[in-house]
Short mmCIF file of C-alpha atoms in Angstrom, two decimals:
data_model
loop_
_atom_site.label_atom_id
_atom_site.label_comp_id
_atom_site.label_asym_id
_atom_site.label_seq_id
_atom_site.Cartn_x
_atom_site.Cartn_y
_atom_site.Cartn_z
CA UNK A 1474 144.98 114.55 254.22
CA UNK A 1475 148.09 113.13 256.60
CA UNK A 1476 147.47 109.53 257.28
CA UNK A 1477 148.83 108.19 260.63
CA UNK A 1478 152.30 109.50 261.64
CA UNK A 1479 154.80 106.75 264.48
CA UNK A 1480 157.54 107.80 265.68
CA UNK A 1481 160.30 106.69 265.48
CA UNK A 1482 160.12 104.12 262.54
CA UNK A 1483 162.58 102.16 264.06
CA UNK A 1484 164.42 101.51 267.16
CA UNK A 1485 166.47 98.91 268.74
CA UNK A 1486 166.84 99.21 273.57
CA UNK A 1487 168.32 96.93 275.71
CA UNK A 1488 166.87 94.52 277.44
CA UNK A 1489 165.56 95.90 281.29
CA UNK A 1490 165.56 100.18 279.29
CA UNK A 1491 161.78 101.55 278.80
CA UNK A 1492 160.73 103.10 275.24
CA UNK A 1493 158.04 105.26 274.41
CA UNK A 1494 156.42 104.98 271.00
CA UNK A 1495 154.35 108.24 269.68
CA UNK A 1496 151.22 107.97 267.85
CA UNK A 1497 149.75 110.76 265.61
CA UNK A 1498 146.12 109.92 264.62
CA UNK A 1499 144.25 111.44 261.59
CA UNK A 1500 143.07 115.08 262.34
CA UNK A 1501 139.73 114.40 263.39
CA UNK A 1502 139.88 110.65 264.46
CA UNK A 1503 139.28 110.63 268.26
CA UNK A 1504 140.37 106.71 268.17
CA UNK A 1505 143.47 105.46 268.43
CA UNK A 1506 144.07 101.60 269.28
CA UNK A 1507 147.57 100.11 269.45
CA UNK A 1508 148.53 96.71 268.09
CA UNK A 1509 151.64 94.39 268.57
CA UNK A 1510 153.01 91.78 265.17
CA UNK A 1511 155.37 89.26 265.76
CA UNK A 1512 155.86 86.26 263.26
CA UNK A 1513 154.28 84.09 265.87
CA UNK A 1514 151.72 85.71 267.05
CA UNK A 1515 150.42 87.76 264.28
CA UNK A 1516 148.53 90.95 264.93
CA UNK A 1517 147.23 91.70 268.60
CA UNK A 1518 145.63 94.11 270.40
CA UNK A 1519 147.20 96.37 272.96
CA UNK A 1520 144.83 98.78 273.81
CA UNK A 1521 142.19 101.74 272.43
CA UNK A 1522 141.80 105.06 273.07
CA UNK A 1523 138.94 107.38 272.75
CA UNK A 1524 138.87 110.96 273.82
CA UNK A 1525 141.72 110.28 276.55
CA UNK A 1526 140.15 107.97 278.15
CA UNK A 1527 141.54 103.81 277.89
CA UNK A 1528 138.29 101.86 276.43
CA UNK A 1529 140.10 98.46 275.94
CA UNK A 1530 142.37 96.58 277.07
CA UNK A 1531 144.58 93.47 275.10
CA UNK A 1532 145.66 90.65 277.32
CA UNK A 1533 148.94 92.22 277.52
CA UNK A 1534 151.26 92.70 281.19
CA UNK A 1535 150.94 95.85 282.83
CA UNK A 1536 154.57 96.78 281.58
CA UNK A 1537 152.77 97.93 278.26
CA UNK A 1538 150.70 100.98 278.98
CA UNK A 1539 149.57 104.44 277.08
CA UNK A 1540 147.95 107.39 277.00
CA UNK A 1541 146.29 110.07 275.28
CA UNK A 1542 146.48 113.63 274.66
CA UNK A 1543 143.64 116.11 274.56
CA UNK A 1544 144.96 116.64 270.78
CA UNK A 1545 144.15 112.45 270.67
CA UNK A 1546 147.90 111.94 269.87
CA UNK A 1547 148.70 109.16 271.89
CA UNK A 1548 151.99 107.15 273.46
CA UNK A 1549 152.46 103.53 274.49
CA UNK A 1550 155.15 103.15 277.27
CA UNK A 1551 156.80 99.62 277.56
CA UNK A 1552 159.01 99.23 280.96
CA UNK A 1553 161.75 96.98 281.11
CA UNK A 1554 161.98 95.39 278.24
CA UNK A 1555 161.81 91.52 277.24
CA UNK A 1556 163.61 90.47 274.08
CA UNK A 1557 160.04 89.32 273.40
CA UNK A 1558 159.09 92.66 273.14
CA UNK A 1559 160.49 92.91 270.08
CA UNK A 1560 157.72 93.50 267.25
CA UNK A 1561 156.36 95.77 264.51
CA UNK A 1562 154.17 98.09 267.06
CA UNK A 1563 151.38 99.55 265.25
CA UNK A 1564 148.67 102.46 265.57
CA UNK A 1565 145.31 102.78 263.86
CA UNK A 1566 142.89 105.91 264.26
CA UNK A 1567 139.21 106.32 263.52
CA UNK A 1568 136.87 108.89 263.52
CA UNK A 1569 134.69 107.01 266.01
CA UNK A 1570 135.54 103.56 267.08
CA UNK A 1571 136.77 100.95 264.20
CA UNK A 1572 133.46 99.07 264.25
CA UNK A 1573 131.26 100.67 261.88
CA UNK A 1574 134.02 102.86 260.29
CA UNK A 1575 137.28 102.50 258.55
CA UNK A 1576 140.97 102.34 260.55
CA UNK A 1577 143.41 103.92 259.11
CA UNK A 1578 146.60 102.07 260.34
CA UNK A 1579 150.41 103.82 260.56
CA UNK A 1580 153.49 102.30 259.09
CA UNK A 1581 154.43 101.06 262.63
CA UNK A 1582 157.50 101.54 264.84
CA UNK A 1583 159.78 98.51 264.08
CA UNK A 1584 161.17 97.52 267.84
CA UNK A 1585 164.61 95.55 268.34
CA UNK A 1586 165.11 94.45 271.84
CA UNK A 1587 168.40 93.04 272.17
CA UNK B 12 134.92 87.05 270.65
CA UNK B 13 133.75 85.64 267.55
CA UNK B 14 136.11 83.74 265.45
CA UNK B 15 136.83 83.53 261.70
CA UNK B 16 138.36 80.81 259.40
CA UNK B 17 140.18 81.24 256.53
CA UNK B 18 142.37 79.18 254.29
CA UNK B 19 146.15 80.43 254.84
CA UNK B 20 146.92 80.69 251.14
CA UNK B 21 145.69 81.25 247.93
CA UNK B 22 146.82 81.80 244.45
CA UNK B 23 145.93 83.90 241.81
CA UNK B 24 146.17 85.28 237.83
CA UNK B 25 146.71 88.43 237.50
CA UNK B 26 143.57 90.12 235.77
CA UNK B 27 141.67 87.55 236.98
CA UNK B 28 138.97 87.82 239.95
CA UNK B 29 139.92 86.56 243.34
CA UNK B 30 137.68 84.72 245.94
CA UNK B 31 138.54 85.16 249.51
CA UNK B 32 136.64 83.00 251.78
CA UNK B 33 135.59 83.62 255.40
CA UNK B 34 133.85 81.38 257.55
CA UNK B 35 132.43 82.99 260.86
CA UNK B 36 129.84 80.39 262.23
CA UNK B 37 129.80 82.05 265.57
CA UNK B 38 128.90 85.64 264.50
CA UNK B 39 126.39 87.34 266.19
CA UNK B 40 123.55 89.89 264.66
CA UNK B 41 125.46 92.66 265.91
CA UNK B 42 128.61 91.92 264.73
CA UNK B 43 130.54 93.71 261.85
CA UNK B 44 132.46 91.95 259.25
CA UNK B 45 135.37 93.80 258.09
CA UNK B 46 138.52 93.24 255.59
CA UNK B 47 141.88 94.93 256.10
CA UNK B 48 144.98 93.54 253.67
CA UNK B 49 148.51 94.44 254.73
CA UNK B 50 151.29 94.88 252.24
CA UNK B 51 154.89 93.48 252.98
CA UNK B 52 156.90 95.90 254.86
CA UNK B 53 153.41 98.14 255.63
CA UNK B 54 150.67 99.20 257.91
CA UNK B 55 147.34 96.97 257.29
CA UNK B 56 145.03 98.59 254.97
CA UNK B 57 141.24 98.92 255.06
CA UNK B 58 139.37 97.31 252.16
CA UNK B 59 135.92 97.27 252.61
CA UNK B 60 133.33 96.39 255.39
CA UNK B 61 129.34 95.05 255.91
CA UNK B 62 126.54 94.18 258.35
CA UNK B 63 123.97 92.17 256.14
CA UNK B 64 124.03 93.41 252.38
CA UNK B 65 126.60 93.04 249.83
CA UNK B 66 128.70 95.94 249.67
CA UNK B 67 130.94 97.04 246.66
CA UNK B 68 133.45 100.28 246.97
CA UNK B 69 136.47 100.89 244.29
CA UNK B 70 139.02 98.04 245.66
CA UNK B 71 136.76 95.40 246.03
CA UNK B 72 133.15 93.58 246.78
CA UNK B 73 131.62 92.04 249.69
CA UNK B 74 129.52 89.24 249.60
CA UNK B 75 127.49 87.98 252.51
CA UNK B 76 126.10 84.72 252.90
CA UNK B 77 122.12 85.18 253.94
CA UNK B 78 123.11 83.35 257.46
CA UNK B 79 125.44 85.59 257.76
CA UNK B 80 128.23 82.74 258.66
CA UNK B 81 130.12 83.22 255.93
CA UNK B 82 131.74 86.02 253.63
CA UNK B 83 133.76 86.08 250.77
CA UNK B 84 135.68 89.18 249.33
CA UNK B 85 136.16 89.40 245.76
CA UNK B 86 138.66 91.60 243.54
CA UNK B 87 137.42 91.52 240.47
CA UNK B 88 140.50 91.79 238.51
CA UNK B 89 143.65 90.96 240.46
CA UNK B 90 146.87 92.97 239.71
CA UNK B 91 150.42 92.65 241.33
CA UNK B 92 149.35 95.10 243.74
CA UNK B 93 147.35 92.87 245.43
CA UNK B 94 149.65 90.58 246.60
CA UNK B 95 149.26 91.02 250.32
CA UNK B 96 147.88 89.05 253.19
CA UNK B 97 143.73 89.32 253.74
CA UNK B 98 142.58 89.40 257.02
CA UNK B 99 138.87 88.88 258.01
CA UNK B 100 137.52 90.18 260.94
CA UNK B 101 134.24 90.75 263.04
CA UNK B 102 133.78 93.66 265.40
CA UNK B 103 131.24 93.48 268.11
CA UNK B 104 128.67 97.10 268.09
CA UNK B 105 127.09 96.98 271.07
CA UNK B 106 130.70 96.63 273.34
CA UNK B 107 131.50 100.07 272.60
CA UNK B 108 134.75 99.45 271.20
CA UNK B 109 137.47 99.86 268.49
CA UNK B 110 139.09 96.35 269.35
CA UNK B 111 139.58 94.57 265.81
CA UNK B 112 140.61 90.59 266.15
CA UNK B 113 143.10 90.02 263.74
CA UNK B 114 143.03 85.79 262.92
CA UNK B 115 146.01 84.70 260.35
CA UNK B 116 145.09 85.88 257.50
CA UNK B 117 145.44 84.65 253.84
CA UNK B 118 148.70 84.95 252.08
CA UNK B 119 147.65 86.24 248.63
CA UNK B 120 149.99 85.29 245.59
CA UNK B 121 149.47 86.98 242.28
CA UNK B 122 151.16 85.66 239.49
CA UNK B 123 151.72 87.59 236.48
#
């Protein structure tokens, strides 16, 4: 089957310009949880989806926000950008939550903020 | 949350096993204990994952300490492939959610 799809692989704003990153989960997985990697902070949590509704929440400023689709694709939004924003953004999807089960993580949107 | 500690790197033969420590003194009955590895340049990747028993699939084998405060993950015959960094991780049940911790990791070097 298709694993987890991001869109666009890579992309490179300017500093204070908004991007929206697109998440296609497994067909089937009702999950999908965001994470940010930088070399200094390693992987962190954004924020989890289940069945449209926002379950979690990572310790992140409001500037980073998502959504998701009835179809459980889902988007993260991050307004005006921070060169700190820049980071490997990636998207995991499970069939239920990623407790019990396996997350099947996407190759990740590579951000440049410059 | 609860916290794991692992060493940041290890070394390895290739076609010989591998023995990834965990600590997690703090874990609770409830909690998870799960293995992703990520690849250079990729996505992390799910290994394998246990409450209480050992668990075994085709990558790998989980070993649980009785207490439960410790795990170690074990490839039983290391190849190139494997080369990645391993992350250990405990997921809370009963908060209802999909939130994995991600610690540091250990770097993974395989030499041929």
């Amino acid at each position: 089957k298709a694993g987890v799809t991001q869109t666009p692989r890579y992309l490179i704003k300017t500093r204070g310009q908004q991007v929206t990153l697109s998440c296609s989960p497994i067909s089937g997985h009702r999950s999908v949880s965001w994470y940010q990697q930088t070399p200094g902070q390693g992987l962190q949590f954004l924020f989890e989806y289940f069945s449209e509704t926002q379950r979690n929440k990572g310790n992140f400023p409001g500037r980073f926000s998502g959504r998701q689709f009835s179809n459980s694709r889902s988007e993260m939004n991050v307004s005006t950008l921070e060169l700190g924003d820049s980071a490997l953004y990636l998207c995991a999807s499970s069939w239920g939550t990623a407790l019990n089960t396996e997350a099947f993580f996407g190759q990740g949107t590579r951000l440049t903020v410059v | 949350d609860a916290k794991t500690t692992q060493p940041n790197s290890m070394e390895s033969n290739e076609e010989e096993p591998v023995h990834l420590p965990c600590n997690h003194s703090t874990i609770s009955g409830t909690d998870y204990i799960h293995w992703y590895r990520q690849l250079p340049s990729q996505g992390p990747e799910y290994v394998i994952h246990g409450l209480t028993s050992n668990v075994n699939n085709r990558m790998a084998s989980l070993a649980i300490a009785e207490d439960r405060k410790s795990s170690t993950l074990i490839l039983h015959r290391a190849t190139l492939r494997d080369a990645a960094v391993y992350y250990c991780i405990l997921s809370r049940t009963s908060s209802n959610t999909g939130k994995l911790i991600f610690g540091q990791g250990t770097t993974l070097q395989v030499k041929p």
